[in-house]
Amino acid sequence: MKIKSIKAVQVKLPKPANPTTPRRDTWNKSAKRAMPINMYSEFSGLPGSMPGGGLGAVWVQVTAEDGTWGLGQAAFGEPVAAFVNTVIAPMLEGRNCMAIEHLNDLVLRISHRFGSSGTASTAMGGVDLALWDLKGKIIGQPVYALLGGPVRESITCYATGDDLDWAQELGFTKFKITNPSHYSEGDAGIKAVVAHVAQAREKVGVERDLMINPVMSYNVEFALRLLEELRPYNLRWFEEPLVPTDTEGLAHLRRSAPWVAIATGEDHHGRHAFLDLVEKRAVDILQPDFTWGGGMTEAWKAHTIAEMAGMATIPHGGANNPFGQHFAMAATESPMTEYWLGTDPGVPLEETVRIPGTAVPVNGQVRPTNEPGFGMHFEPSDISDWGSN
């Protein structure tokens, strides 16, 4: 069956009819978090102040000639929407919608001139996810079945965020906390991170997995000093400490601090970036993002590369959307997945779901829907052309 159309679209997301009153504001509204740009004092420690951070989601609709349609999600607003509509759509329309590997390869090959690890990769991800959703609907199978079928009964989730009391009340037993410091803060920054980790370890206990996510805010010197200070707290992994281009720096950290795993990948886009990390033995855990870095096909290829090297693949934000849930259900070397817990404590997770049809964790476990495709519950009336509103 051929592709009739591919286009960037806007999707109306539901809001809870009777929202629960929160107990308090979440950490996400006030916690200081470092980003690379925070080296400059004009930018605060909140991600919302990062230039380009408000570009928002881009959805992609792929429609087959029989009228069946699939949806995929990308990010970063107008630049990505323009790439979908002006570069990818003309290349793929009229081709076999079931031939995802071929379609993915076509997009990859035309993207090299644009830079296949940036905007092109993000646009490619939205199209790729829409194609998987469409294929599942046509065949009448969930995406995880198309990927090879389930390899586990349910998926173990870890909670990301600083509301550790709320996360534990919800039944999570694995936790990742934020990072308050940029390397430019020197000794004071190291002390702040150590205090933050020590407090978190005390809250969750010594038996639980605890991780921290610097989000590219360290350099090698700062990270090495900090890792030595954090050694007593038995971190499960140290996530994205350096900018994504510093593969050699990551490898140096991994060799210098064998007592903690190094994880990264949300800002590495495409199979080539992950191959580089694996070949240089720069990390222990790969963390591709579905809506930023190429979609399901690229994440699956990253998983295969990592699997052959004895490494795990634990995608960024995987449990918050159906894409990551279907991946984790079928990926043998994906032992857990991330649930970003940045909504107000006391509000049931069911009320925080942004994509209707997405399962939510119960006692730290989640299982994706068995509905065709990704099982997202959207009606045609929820979808409008990009820029129409």
XYZ file of C-alpha atoms in Angstrom:
389
model
C 0.000 0.000 0.000
C 1.330 3.406 -0.983
C 1.748 6.577 1.042
C -0.809 9.181 0.025
C 0.533 12.032 2.134
C 3.036 12.993 4.818
C 2.688 16.257 6.673
C 3.567 18.034 9.879
C 0.451 18.584 11.968
C -0.764 19.911 15.289
C -2.561 17.565 17.661
C -5.027 18.647 20.322
C -4.032 16.999 23.587
C -6.672 16.291 26.250
C -6.901 17.859 29.665
C -8.397 16.110 32.722
C -12.087 16.894 33.176
C -11.880 17.106 36.974
C -8.253 17.733 37.892
C -7.095 16.735 41.353
C -5.851 19.513 43.619
C -2.105 18.990 44.142
C -0.550 18.746 47.578
C 2.216 21.153 46.607
C 4.102 22.414 43.593
C 6.483 19.993 41.955
C 10.267 20.385 41.984
C 9.931 21.103 38.259
C 8.629 24.607 38.945
C 11.432 25.810 41.173
C 14.478 23.528 41.324
C 17.742 24.915 40.029
C 18.972 22.780 37.142
C 22.126 23.375 35.188
C 22.309 23.324 31.394
C 25.340 24.127 29.198
C 24.092 27.691 28.577
C 24.021 28.362 32.323
C 27.705 29.215 32.160
C 26.414 32.702 31.339
C 24.732 34.527 34.206
C 21.992 36.030 32.029
C 20.401 32.570 31.922
C 18.902 31.129 35.078
C 19.101 27.514 36.191
C 15.675 26.681 34.834
C 15.441 24.948 31.425
C 12.595 27.220 30.376
C 15.116 30.045 29.992
C 17.217 28.095 27.504
C 17.004 29.665 24.001
C 14.860 27.508 21.732
C 13.436 25.562 24.646
C 9.884 26.652 23.888
C 9.686 25.487 20.266
C 7.389 22.644 21.270
C 6.198 19.365 19.813
C 5.697 18.643 16.142
C 3.422 15.791 15.126
C 3.623 13.997 11.799
C 0.677 12.332 10.076
C 1.311 9.696 7.433
C -1.801 8.658 5.461
C -2.004 5.565 3.256
C -3.971 5.423 0.020
C -6.847 3.575 1.747
C -7.231 6.422 4.259
C -5.547 4.699 7.220
C -3.269 7.108 9.071
C -0.532 6.950 11.649
C 0.882 9.594 13.969
C 4.399 10.200 15.216
C 5.821 12.866 17.477
C 8.933 14.983 16.961
C 10.149 18.176 18.626
C 11.687 21.637 18.141
C 8.889 23.379 16.307
C 8.947 25.169 12.973
C 12.425 24.115 11.720
C 11.474 20.442 12.091
C 7.987 20.928 10.606
C 9.522 22.638 7.583
C 11.986 19.775 7.080
C 9.157 17.238 7.191
C 7.033 19.119 4.684
C 9.680 20.325 2.246
C 12.349 17.607 2.302
C 10.983 14.296 3.591
C 7.392 14.337 2.303
C 8.243 14.850 -1.393
C 10.799 12.023 -1.180
C 8.511 9.422 0.436
C 5.003 10.124 -0.837
C 3.856 7.495 -3.313
C 6.134 4.796 -1.880
C 5.260 1.576 -0.052
C 4.179 2.547 3.455
C 5.095 -0.897 4.828
C 8.749 -0.681 3.747
C 9.946 1.225 6.812
C 13.585 0.146 6.528
C 13.754 1.385 2.927
C 11.979 4.640 3.743
C 14.255 5.232 6.720
C 17.314 4.657 4.560
C 16.108 7.102 1.927
C 15.651 9.842 4.533
C 19.024 9.107 6.102
C 20.803 9.348 2.752
C 19.255 12.660 1.747
C 19.886 14.045 5.242
C 23.678 13.812 5.162
C 23.997 17.132 3.373
C 21.773 18.819 5.957
C 23.541 17.210 8.900
C 21.897 13.913 9.772
C 22.396 14.311 13.536
C 20.441 17.542 13.993
C 17.110 18.869 12.746
C 17.013 16.234 10.024
C 17.207 13.427 12.573
C 14.428 14.923 14.674
C 12.154 15.303 11.638
C 13.034 11.791 10.551
C 11.953 10.526 13.980
C 8.452 11.969 13.704
C 7.982 10.404 10.274
C 9.420 7.068 11.376
C 7.141 6.810 14.427
C 4.128 7.663 12.272
C 5.093 4.898 9.837
C 5.326 2.340 12.661
C 1.938 3.473 13.986
C 0.446 3.194 10.498
C 1.935 -0.245 9.866
C 0.579 -1.554 13.151
C -2.896 -0.242 12.305
C -2.859 -1.829 8.850
C -1.701 -5.209 10.167
C -3.825 -4.960 13.321
C -0.913 -5.492 15.733
C 0.782 -3.423 18.446
C 4.174 -2.054 17.478
C 5.983 -4.212 20.036
C 4.661 -7.280 18.168
C 6.089 -5.904 14.911
C 9.452 -5.481 16.652
C 9.556 -9.180 17.506
C 7.108 -9.583 20.353
C 7.291 -9.203 24.127
C 10.434 -10.243 25.989
C 9.007 -9.451 29.446
C 5.661 -9.452 31.220
C 5.946 -5.812 32.243
C 8.508 -3.020 32.193
C 10.358 -1.818 35.288
C 10.375 1.981 35.527
C 12.572 4.401 37.390
C 11.299 7.832 38.405
C 13.131 10.989 37.374
C 12.698 14.023 39.611
C 13.326 15.409 43.058
C 9.921 14.673 44.636
C 11.289 11.440 46.067
C 8.582 11.085 48.707
C 5.883 11.170 46.031
C 7.804 8.778 43.781
C 8.108 6.272 46.608
C 4.431 6.635 47.478
C 3.617 5.752 43.866
C 5.612 2.545 44.223
C 8.809 3.398 42.352
C 11.954 1.769 43.723
C 14.536 3.311 41.372
C 15.231 7.040 41.203
C 17.136 9.656 39.215
C 17.606 13.164 40.556
C 18.451 16.494 38.960
C 21.753 18.350 38.978
C 22.022 21.854 40.487
C 25.538 22.850 39.359
C 27.498 23.937 36.302
C 31.227 23.254 36.128
C 31.913 26.997 36.160
C 30.796 27.033 39.825
C 33.909 25.131 40.885
C 34.207 23.935 44.490
C 30.883 25.453 45.486
C 29.204 23.575 42.662
C 30.738 20.274 43.730
C 29.613 20.815 47.321
C 26.076 21.562 46.130
C 25.883 18.361 44.083
C 27.290 16.214 46.894
C 24.763 17.664 49.350
C 21.941 17.032 46.865
C 22.979 13.400 46.320
C 23.523 12.784 50.043
C 20.038 14.050 50.836
C 18.522 11.884 48.116
C 20.373 8.779 49.267
C 19.127 9.322 52.795
C 15.530 9.596 51.520
C 15.523 6.470 49.336
C 17.816 4.288 51.439
C 20.940 2.338 50.608
C 19.149 -0.553 48.884
C 17.632 1.462 46.006
C 19.092 2.446 42.640
C 19.963 6.154 42.608
C 21.206 8.090 39.574
C 21.963 11.745 38.765
C 21.573 13.633 35.481
C 24.018 16.535 34.911
C 22.547 17.285 31.418
C 25.831 18.195 29.698
C 26.779 20.690 32.432
C 30.193 19.338 33.443
C 33.627 19.244 31.894
C 36.042 16.368 32.425
C 37.980 17.978 35.272
C 34.843 18.890 37.236
C 33.276 15.475 36.626
C 36.346 13.575 37.806
C 36.571 15.537 41.022
C 32.861 15.124 41.628
C 32.830 11.383 40.940
C 35.440 10.850 43.618
C 33.324 12.800 46.120
C 30.192 10.869 45.152
C 31.793 7.439 45.453
C 30.371 6.711 48.954
C 26.802 7.184 47.693
C 26.892 4.204 45.308
C 25.266 5.795 42.268
C 23.833 3.354 39.728
C 24.864 5.641 36.878
C 26.145 9.121 36.028
C 24.088 10.503 33.134
C 25.137 12.797 30.281
C 27.868 14.605 32.206
C 29.529 16.071 29.084
C 28.412 17.651 25.830
C 27.576 14.980 23.208
C 30.582 15.759 21.024
C 33.114 14.894 23.747
C 33.269 11.143 23.190
C 36.902 10.938 24.259
C 36.056 12.756 27.486
C 33.299 10.266 28.258
C 35.683 7.385 27.606
C 38.196 8.969 29.989
C 35.543 9.262 32.712
C 34.516 5.658 32.221
C 38.105 4.425 32.566
C 38.853 6.680 35.534
C 35.755 5.866 37.597
C 34.946 2.166 37.090
C 32.746 2.146 40.196
C 29.908 3.963 38.406
C 28.283 3.392 35.017
C 28.319 6.201 32.459
C 25.060 6.751 30.564
C 24.276 9.156 27.745
C 22.386 9.488 24.489
C 19.369 11.784 24.610
C 21.339 14.402 22.659
C 23.051 11.884 20.397
C 21.005 11.598 17.238
C 21.117 8.560 14.966
C 22.917 5.238 14.711
C 26.308 6.730 13.807
C 26.513 8.684 17.056
C 25.782 5.547 19.073
C 28.211 3.455 17.072
C 30.911 5.992 17.939
C 30.093 5.748 21.663
C 30.204 1.955 21.585
C 33.339 1.615 19.473
C 35.224 3.933 21.802
C 33.819 2.164 24.890
C 32.789 5.597 26.111
C 29.626 4.565 27.947
C 27.889 1.662 29.645
C 24.281 2.615 28.840
C 22.824 4.167 25.670
C 19.849 6.530 26.034
C 18.339 7.470 22.654
C 15.320 9.763 22.541
C 12.521 8.757 20.173
C 11.176 12.212 19.374
C 14.545 13.976 19.154
C 16.865 11.464 17.578
C 15.385 9.471 14.691
C 12.402 7.514 15.975
C 11.934 3.808 16.555
C 14.150 2.588 13.730
C 17.209 4.482 14.905
C 16.624 3.533 18.555
C 16.333 -0.116 17.541
C 19.587 0.051 15.615
C 21.279 1.662 18.627
C 19.967 -1.207 20.764
C 21.403 -3.776 18.362
C 24.797 -2.065 18.347
C 24.810 -1.912 22.157
C 23.591 -5.484 22.556
C 26.552 -6.816 20.582
C 28.889 -4.884 22.893
C 27.239 -6.085 26.102
C 25.674 -2.701 26.855
C 22.132 -1.767 27.845
C 19.834 0.653 26.015
C 17.504 2.619 28.312
C 15.821 5.346 26.223
C 15.305 8.883 27.448
C 11.789 9.366 28.848
C 10.785 5.969 27.552
C 7.871 5.245 29.890
C 6.192 8.627 29.377
C 5.074 7.830 25.856
C 3.847 4.781 23.940
C 6.929 4.798 21.708
C 9.297 4.011 24.561
C 6.926 1.543 26.154
C 6.631 -0.523 22.969
C 10.403 -0.436 22.540
C 11.077 -1.616 26.093
C 8.516 -4.404 25.771
C 10.429 -5.913 22.841
C 14.087 -4.957 23.470
C 16.027 -7.715 25.224
C 18.798 -5.479 26.590
C 16.558 -2.736 27.953
C 16.269 -3.692 31.638
C 14.298 -0.633 32.767
C 12.830 2.565 31.400
C 12.516 6.178 32.532
C 9.351 7.825 33.840
C 9.810 11.578 34.122
C 7.895 12.637 37.235
C 7.672 16.405 36.968
C 3.993 16.931 37.733
C 2.589 18.098 41.060
C 2.610 15.595 43.945
C -0.814 14.218 44.792
C -2.078 14.325 41.208
C -2.750 10.763 39.941
C -0.547 9.758 37.022
C -3.633 9.065 34.908
C -4.397 12.793 34.982
C -0.918 13.725 33.778
C -0.891 11.628 30.591
C -0.340 13.854 27.563
C -0.854 11.243 24.838
C -4.238 9.534 25.282
C -4.000 5.762 25.335
C -0.614 5.755 27.074
C -0.402 3.350 30.012
C 0.914 4.679 33.325
C 3.141 2.859 35.825
C 1.592 1.078 38.779
C 4.024 0.256 41.579
C 6.906 1.034 39.247
C 5.737 -1.327 36.487
C 4.048 -0.550 33.161
C 2.777 -2.559 30.209
C 1.862 -0.931 26.884
C -1.507 -1.313 25.252
C -2.246 -4.274 22.964
C -4.134 -2.029 20.541
C -2.881 -1.720 16.937
C 0.020 0.617 16.288
C 0.979 2.634 19.340
C -2.616 2.553 20.631
C -2.967 6.329 20.763
C -6.550 7.566 21.125
C -6.850 10.458 18.698
C -9.764 11.364 16.454
C -9.429 13.093 13.064
C -10.968 16.195 14.669
C -7.971 16.381 17.041
C -5.577 16.876 14.110
C -5.001 20.078 12.144
C -2.412 21.215 9.634
C 0.776 22.746 11.024
C 0.407 26.486 11.531
C -3.388 26.479 11.138
C -4.014 27.656 14.716
